[in-house]
XYZ file of C-alpha atoms in Angstrom:
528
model
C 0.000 0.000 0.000
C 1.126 3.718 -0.670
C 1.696 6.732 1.536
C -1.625 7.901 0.415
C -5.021 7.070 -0.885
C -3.844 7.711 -4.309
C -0.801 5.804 -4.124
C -3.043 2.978 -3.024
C -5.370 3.128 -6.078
C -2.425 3.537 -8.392
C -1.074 -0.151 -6.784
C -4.388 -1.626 -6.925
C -4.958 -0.376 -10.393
C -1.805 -1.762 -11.271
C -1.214 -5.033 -10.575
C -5.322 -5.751 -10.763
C -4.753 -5.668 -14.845
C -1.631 -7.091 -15.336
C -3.101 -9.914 -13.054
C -6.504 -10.061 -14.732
C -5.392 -7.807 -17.859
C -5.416 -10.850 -20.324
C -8.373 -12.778 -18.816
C -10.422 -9.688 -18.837
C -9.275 -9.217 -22.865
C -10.632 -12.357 -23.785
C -13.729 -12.224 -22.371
C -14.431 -7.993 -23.511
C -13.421 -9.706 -27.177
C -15.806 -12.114 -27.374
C -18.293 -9.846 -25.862
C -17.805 -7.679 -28.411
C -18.620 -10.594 -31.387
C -21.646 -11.636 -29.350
C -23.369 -8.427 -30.232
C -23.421 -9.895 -33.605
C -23.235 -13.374 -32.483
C -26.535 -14.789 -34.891
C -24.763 -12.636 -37.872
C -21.974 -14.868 -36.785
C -23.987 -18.098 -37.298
C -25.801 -16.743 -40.592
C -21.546 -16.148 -41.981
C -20.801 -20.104 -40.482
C -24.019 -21.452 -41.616
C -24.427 -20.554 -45.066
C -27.445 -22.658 -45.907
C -29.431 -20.321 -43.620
C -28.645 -17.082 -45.837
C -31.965 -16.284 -46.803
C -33.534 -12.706 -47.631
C -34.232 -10.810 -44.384
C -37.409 -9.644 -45.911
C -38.673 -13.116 -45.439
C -38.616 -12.228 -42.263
C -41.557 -9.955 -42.619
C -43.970 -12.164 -44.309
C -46.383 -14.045 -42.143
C -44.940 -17.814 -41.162
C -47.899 -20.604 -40.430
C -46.808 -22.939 -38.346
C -49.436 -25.577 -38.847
C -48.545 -28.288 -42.148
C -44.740 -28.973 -43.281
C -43.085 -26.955 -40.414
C -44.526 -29.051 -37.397
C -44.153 -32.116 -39.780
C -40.650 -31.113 -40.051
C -39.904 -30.544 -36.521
C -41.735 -33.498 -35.585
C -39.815 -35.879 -37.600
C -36.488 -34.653 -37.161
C -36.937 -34.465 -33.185
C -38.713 -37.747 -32.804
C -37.834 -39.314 -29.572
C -36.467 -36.525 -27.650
C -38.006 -35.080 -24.777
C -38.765 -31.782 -26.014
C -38.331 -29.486 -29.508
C -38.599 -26.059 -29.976
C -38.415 -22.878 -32.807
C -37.729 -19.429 -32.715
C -39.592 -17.793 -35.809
C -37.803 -15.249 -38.124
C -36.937 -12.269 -37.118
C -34.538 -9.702 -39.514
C -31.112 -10.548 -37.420
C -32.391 -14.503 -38.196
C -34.806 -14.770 -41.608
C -34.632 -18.406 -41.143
C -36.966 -20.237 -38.840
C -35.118 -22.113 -36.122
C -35.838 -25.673 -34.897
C -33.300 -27.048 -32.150
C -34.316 -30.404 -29.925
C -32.083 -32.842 -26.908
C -30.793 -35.655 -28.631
C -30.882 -38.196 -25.369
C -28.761 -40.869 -27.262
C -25.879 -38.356 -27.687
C -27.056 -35.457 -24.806
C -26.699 -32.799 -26.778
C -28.842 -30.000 -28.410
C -29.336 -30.217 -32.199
C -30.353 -27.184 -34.260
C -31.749 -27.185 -38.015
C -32.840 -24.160 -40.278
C -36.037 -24.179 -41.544
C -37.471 -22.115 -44.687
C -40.290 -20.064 -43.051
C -42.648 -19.982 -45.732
C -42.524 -23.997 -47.342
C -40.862 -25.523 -44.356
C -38.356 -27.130 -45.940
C -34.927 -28.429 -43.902
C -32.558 -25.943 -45.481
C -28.840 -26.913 -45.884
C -26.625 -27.998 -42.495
C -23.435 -27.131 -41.168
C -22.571 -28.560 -37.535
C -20.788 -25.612 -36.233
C -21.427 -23.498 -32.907
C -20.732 -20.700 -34.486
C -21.435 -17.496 -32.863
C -24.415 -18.164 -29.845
C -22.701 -21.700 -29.103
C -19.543 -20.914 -28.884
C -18.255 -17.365 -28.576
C -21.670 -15.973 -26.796
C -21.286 -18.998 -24.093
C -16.975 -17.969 -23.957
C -18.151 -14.564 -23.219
C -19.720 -15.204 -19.834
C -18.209 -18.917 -19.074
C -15.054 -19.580 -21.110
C -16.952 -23.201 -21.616
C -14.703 -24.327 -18.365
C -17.933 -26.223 -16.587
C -16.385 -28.292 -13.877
C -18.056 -26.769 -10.835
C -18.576 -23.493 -12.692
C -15.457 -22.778 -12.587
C -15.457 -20.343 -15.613
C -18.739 -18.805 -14.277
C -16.130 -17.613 -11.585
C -13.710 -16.888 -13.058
C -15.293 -14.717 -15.255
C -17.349 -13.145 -12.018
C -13.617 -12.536 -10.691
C -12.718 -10.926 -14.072
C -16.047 -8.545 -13.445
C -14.899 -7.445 -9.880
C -11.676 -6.564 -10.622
C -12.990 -5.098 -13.791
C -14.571 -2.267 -11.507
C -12.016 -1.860 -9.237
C -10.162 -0.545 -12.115
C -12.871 1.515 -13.124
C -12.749 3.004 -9.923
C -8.976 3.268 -8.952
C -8.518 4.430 -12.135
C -10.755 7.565 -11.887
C -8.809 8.005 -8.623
C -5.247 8.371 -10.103
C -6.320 10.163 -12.877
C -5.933 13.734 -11.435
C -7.138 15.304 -15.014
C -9.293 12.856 -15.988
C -11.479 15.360 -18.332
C -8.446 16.751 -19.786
C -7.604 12.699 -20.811
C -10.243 12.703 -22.609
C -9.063 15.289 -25.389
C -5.133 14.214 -25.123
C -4.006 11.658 -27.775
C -0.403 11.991 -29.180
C -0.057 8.572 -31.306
C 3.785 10.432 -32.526
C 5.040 10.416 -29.350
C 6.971 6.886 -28.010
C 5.184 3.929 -27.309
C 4.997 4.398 -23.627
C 3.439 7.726 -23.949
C 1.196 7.130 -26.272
C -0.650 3.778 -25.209
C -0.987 5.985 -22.069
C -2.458 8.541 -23.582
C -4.859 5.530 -25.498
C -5.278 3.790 -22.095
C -6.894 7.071 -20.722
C -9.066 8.110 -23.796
C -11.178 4.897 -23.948
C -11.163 4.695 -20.511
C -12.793 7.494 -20.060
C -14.483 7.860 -23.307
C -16.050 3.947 -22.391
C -16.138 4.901 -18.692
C -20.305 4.223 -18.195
C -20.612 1.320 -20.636
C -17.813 -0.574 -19.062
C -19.047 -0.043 -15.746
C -22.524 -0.817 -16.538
C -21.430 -4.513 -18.247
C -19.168 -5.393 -15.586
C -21.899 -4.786 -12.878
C -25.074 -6.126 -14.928
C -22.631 -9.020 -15.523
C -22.417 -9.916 -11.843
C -26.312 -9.488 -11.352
C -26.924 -11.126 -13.863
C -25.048 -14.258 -12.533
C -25.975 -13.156 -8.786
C -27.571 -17.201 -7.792
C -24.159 -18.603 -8.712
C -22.411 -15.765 -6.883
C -24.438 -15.669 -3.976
C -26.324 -18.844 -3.710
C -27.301 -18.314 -0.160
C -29.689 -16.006 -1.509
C -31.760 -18.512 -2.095
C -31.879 -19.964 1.203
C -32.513 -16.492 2.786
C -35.622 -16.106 0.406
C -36.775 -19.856 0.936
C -35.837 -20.426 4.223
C -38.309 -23.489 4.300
C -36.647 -25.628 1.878
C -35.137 -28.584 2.820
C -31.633 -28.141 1.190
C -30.212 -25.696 -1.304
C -31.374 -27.655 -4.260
C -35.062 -27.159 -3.360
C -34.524 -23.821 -2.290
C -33.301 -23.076 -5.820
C -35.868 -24.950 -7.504
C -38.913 -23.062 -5.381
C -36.739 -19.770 -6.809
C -36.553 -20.608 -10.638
C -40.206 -21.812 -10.271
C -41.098 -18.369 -8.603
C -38.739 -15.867 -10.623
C -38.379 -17.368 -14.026
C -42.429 -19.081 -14.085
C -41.374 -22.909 -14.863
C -44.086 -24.966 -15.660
C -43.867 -29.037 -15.150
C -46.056 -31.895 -16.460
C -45.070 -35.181 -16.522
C -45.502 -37.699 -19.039
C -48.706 -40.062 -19.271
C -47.115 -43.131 -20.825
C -49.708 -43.427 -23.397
C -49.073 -42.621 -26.923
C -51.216 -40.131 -28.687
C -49.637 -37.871 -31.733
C -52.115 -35.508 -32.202
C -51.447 -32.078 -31.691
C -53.854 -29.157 -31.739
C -53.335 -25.993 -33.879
C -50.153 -23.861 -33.102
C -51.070 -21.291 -35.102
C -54.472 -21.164 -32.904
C -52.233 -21.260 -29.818
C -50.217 -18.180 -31.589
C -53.134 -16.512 -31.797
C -54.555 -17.165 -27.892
C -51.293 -15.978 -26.460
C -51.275 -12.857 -28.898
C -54.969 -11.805 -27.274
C -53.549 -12.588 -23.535
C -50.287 -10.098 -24.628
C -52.015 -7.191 -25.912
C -51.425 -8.073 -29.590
C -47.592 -9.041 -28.831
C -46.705 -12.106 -30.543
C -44.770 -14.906 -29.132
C -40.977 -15.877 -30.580
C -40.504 -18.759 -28.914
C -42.416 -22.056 -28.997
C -41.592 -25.487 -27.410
C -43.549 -28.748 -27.783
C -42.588 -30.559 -24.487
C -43.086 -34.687 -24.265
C -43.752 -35.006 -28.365
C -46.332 -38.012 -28.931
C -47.006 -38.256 -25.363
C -50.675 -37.903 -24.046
C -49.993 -35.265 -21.594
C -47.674 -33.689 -24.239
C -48.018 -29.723 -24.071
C -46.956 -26.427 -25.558
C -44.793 -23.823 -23.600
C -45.106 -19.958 -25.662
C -42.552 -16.998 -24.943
C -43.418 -13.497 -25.505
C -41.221 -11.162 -27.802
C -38.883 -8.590 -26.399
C -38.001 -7.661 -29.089
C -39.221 -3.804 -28.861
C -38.108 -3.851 -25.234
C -34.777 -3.607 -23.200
C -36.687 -5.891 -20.616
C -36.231 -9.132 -21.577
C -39.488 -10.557 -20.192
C -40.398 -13.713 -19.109
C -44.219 -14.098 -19.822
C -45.165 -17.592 -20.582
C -48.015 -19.030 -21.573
C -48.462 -22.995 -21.668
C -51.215 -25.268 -23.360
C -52.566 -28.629 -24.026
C -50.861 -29.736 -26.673
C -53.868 -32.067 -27.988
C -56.841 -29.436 -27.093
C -55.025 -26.137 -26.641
C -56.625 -25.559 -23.586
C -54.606 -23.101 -20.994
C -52.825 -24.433 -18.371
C -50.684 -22.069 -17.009
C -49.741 -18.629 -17.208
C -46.841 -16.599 -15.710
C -45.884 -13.029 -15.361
C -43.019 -12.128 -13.564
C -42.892 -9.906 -10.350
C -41.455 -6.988 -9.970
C -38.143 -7.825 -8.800
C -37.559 -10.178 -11.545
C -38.573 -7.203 -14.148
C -35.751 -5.324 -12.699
C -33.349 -8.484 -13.263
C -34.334 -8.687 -16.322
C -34.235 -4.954 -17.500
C -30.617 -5.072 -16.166
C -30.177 -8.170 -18.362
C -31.670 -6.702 -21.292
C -29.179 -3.849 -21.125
C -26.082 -6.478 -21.092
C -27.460 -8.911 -23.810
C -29.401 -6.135 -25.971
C -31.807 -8.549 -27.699
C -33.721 -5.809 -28.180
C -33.769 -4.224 -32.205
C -32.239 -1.369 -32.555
C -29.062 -1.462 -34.783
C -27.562 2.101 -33.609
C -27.568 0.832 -30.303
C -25.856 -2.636 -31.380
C -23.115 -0.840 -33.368
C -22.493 1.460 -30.504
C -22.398 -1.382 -28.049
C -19.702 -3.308 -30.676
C -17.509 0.143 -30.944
C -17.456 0.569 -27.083
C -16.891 -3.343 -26.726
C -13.855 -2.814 -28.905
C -13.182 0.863 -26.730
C -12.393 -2.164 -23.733
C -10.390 -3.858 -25.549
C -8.139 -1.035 -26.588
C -8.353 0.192 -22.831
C -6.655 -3.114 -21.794
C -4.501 -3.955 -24.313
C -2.689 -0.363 -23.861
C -2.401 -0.761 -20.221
C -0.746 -3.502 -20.407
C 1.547 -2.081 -23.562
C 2.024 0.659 -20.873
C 3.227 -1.533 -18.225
C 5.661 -3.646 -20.259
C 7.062 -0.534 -21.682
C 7.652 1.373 -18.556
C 9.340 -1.860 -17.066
C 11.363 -2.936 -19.696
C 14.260 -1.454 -19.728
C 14.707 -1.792 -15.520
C 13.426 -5.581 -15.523
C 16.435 -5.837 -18.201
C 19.016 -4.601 -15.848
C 17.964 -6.259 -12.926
C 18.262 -9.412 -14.520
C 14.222 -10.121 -13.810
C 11.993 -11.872 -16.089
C 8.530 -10.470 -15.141
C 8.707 -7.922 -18.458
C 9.164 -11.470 -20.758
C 5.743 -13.473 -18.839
C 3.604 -10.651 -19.084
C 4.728 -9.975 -22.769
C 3.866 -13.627 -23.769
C 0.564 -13.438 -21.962
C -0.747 -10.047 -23.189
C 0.367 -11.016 -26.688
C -1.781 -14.022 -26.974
C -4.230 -12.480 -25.025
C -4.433 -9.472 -27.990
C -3.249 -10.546 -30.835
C -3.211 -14.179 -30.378
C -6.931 -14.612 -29.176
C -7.884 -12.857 -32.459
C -5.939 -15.416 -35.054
C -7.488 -17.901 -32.799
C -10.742 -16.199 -33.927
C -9.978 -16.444 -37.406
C -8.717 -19.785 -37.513
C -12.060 -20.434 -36.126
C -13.436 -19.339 -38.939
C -11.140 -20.771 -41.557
C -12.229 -24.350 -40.052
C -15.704 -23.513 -40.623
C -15.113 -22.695 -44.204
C -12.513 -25.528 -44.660
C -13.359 -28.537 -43.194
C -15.788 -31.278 -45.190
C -19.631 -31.170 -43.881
C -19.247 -34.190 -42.928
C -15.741 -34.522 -41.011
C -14.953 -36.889 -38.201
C -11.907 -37.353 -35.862
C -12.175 -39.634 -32.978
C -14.636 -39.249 -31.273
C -15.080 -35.251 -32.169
C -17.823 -34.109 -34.421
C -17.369 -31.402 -37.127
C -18.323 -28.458 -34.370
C -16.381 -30.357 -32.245
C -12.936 -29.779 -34.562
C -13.538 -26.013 -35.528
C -13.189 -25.679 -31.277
C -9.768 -27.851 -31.319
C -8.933 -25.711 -33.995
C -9.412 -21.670 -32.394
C -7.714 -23.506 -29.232
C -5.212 -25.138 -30.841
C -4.277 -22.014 -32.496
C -4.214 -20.095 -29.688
C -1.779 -22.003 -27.807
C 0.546 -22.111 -30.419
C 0.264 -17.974 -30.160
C 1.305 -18.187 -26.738
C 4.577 -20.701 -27.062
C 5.110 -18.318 -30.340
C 5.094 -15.020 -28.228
C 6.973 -16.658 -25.371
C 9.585 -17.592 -27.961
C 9.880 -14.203 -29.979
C 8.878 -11.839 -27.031
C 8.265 -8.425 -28.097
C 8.805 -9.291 -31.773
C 6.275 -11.140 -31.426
C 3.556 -8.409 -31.409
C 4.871 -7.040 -35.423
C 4.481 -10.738 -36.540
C 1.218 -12.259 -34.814
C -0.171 -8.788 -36.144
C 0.824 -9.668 -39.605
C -0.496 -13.127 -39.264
C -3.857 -11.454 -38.155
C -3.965 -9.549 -41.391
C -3.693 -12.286 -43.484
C -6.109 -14.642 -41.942
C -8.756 -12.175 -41.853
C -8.191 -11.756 -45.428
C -8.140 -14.594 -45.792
C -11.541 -15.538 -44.341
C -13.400 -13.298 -46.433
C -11.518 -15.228 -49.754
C -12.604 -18.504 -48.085
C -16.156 -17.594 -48.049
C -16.531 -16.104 -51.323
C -14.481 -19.442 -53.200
C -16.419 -21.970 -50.845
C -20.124 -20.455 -51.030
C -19.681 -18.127 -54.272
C -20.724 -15.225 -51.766
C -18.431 -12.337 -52.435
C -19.072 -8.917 -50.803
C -20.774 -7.644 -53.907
C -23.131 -10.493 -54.371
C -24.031 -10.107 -50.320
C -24.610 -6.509 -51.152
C -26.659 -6.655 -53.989
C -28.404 -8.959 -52.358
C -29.138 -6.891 -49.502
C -27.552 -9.560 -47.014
C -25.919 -6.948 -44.649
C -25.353 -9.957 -42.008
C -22.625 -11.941 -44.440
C -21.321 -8.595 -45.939
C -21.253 -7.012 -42.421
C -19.098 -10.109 -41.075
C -16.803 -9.928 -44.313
C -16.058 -6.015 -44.000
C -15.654 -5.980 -40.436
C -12.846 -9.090 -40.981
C -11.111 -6.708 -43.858
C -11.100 -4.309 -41.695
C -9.418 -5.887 -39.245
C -7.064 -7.058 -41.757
C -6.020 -3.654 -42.674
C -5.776 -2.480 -39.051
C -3.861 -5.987 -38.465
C -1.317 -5.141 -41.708
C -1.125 -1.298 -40.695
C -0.055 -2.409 -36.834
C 2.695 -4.706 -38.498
C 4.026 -2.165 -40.357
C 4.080 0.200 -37.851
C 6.072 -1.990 -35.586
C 8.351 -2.832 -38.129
C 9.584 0.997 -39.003
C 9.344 1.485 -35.256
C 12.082 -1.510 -34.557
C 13.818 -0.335 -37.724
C 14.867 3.062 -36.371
C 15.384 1.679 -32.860
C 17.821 -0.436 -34.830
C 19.550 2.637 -36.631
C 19.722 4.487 -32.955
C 21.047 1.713 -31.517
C 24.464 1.366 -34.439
C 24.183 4.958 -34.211
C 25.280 5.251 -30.763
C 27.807 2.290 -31.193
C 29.504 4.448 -33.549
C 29.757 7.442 -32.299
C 30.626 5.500 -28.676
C 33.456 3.843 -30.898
C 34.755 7.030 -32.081
């Protein structure tokens, strides 16, 4: 601890992001892609680029899309769809395998129901929205935590960085990118940290609240103090908060299935003309099957939880649920971190100040390495050469891994096996795969490193965009033409990233050039 309270902050702020720095990089970048996580999916899933105005045509849901659905999630326990919307033209279906335990998802035409063409990827919502908040570590939540860590010490930064900051208005108008490296990722550090002051504070709380029963699961023992362990306690809770509805099975086959169009309709007339986006057919071909019906949010920040749920074979009610006020809170605060809602200003503005975060922590931790470099050097210490490796694949490294990720996805055969891993299964080994090798490659080239994992980015973005055009014949002017702004979107945001990637590189590389020239200029004059 300092002499003062300043001093303090400064030391907390300190060694808080070179501690955290590259954990909390990793999970601000794929943050930042979830925004744009089912554009994502549309760019990885190519049979489901359909026109967005689709979207606004009127989908029945009675006839080949049930028939569909039915017969491609026979024998599971449950199937459900989400119906078009303009981020998604396509009609979703996704059921629970229970020979294999895991979720299945299929595109269906909205309009003739038709299975449109596969590929088993995660893509963007199953594997870099889930990364965001859980870094898909699931032994005893374990990356739940971590990431809740990540969020605390994400606003004690916030904070002790206001604190040091003795000018922190006049940060926001001082930039001086010609001035050394040190100097100027401070002067970076302290614009987007200011300039993304709110929004960062806002995620990193409405991340922990969001989260709050895994944080604090005592909280449901205080509010069911009846219960008879913690398990009931948080049943009694999800039951109460989020309105889950139960029936179990009859045992008696019966496939008939009442109208859920009809049911569409009902649910509309209970919401005040609100439709419903989300429709699950629980216990398929069972007697006491039934039908469980989400309300949109789609024109609200709230993301609300009113249910309705039916007899599948007469459509009579049998439960609804509204949630209480305390849960509308919850979920407004959740709505502000996921932003379902529609409104594409917003979404680019939440991207841009994602990406603000990530430029706040990469050029602290430029800052720190560069103000220690030259001391750690003399003293013999090798603290300067760990935290290089680490923020290198943290920056740099976790974005190749991003691209290989999507290189996979356009290379690898529809149908291609390893083991026992699935298709999805190898585009994962392939982004991790990748970014370990960034690691052992910036813990072998150290600072060099940065110029040529930034020149490695450039090309693999490019490359991307040339692997989607020669393997789907969508180029950026087809997309365009076409008016499919979620392919083209994903394609211009990779070039740019390509040309930011190559500019970077070349930057570096003029930079160590006239260190170089310095450097045999000093010898010589020392040598005269």
């Amino acid at each position: 601890m300092g002499a003062s309270f300043r001093q303090s902050m400064a030391w907390l702020h300190t060694w808080s992001g070179v501690v955290i720095g590259s954990l909390l990089f990793a999970i601000f970048w794929m943050g930042s892609l979830s925004v744009f996580d089912r554009e994502i999916d549309r760019w990885m899933n190519p049979g489901s680029r359909i026109s967005a105005a689709i979207a606004s045509q009127p989908v029945q849901l009675d006839g080949p899309i049930t028939e569909n659905a039915m017969r491609l999630a026979q024998g599971s326990v449950q199937w459900f769809i989400r119906l078009p919307t303009e981020r998604v033209p396509a009609l979703e279906l996704r059921w629970r395998d229970d020979k294999t335990k895991t979720t299945e998802r299929r595109y269906l035409h909205p309009q003739t129901g038709a299975v449109l063409p596969h590929t088993d990827t995660l893509a963007g919502t199953g594997f870099i929205f889930p990364f965001h908040y859980s870094l898909h570590l699931k032994w005893n939540d374990i990356g739940y935590w971590l990431v809740g860590l990540a969020g605390m010490a994400m606003l004690a930064l916030l904070v002790s960085g206001v604190v040091v900051h003795r000018k922190i208005f006049a940060d926001f108008f001082l930039f001086r990118p010609k001035k050394h490296t040190q100097r100027a990722s401070l002067d970076l550090h302290n614009l987007t940290g200011v300039l993304g002051l709110p929004f960062h504070f806002v995620m990193a709380l409405s991340g922990l609240i969001i989260f709050m029963g895994i944080y604090w699961p005592s909280s449901y023992s205080a509010a069911y103090p009846d219960a008879k362990d913690l398990t009931a306690a948080r049943q009694a809770f999800n039951k109460d908060g989020y309105g889950q509805y139960k029936r179990s099975r009859a045992g008696e086959f019966d496939a008939s299935m009442a109208s859920l169009d009809r049911m569409r309709v009902q649910a509309k007339a209970q919401w005040q003309g609100e439709d419903a986006n989300f429709i699950r057919v629980w216990h398929p071909g069972d007697k006491a099957s039934y039908v469980e019906l989400r309300r949109t949010y789609a024109d609200s920040v709230t993301m609300n939880l009113d249910q309705l749920y039916l007899d599948a074979r007469s459509g009579q009610p049998l439960y609804s649920f509204t949630a209480q006020p305390l849960m509308t809170a919850q979920r407004f605060i959740s709505g502000l971190h996921f932003i379902q809602f529609d409104h594409w200003l917003l979404r680019w503005l939440y991207f841009l100040a994602g990406l603000s975060g990530c430029i706040m922590i990469a050029t602290g931790l430029i800052f720190w390495l560069e103000s220690r470099r030259a001391s750690h050097a003399r003293k013999g210490l090798q603290g300067v050469r760990v935290v290089e490796a680490l923020a290198v694949a943290s920056v740099p490294g976790i974005m190749i891994a991003t691209c290989m990720f999507f290189i996979a996805n356009r290379l690898l055969p529809l149908e291609a096996f390893w083991g026992t891993c699935a298709r999805a299964c190898l585009e994962i080994w392939v982004f991790y795969v990748s970014w370990l090798a960034m690691l052992a490659h910036a813990a072998w080239r150290a600072r060099q490193a940065w110029r040529e994992q930034c020149a490695l980015l450039a090309v693999l973005a490019a490359a991307a965009v040339a692997l989607n055009w020669s393997s789907t014949g969508h180029h950026l002017i087809y997309t365009l033409s076409q008016g499919s702004w979620a392919v083209a979107g994903i394609d211009l945001m990779l070039l740019a990233g390509a040309t930011v990637a190559a500019w970077t590189a070349r930057h570096l590389a003029r930079k160590a050039q006239a260190q170089t020239q310095r450097a045999d200029s000093t010898r010589t004059v020392g040598h005269a």
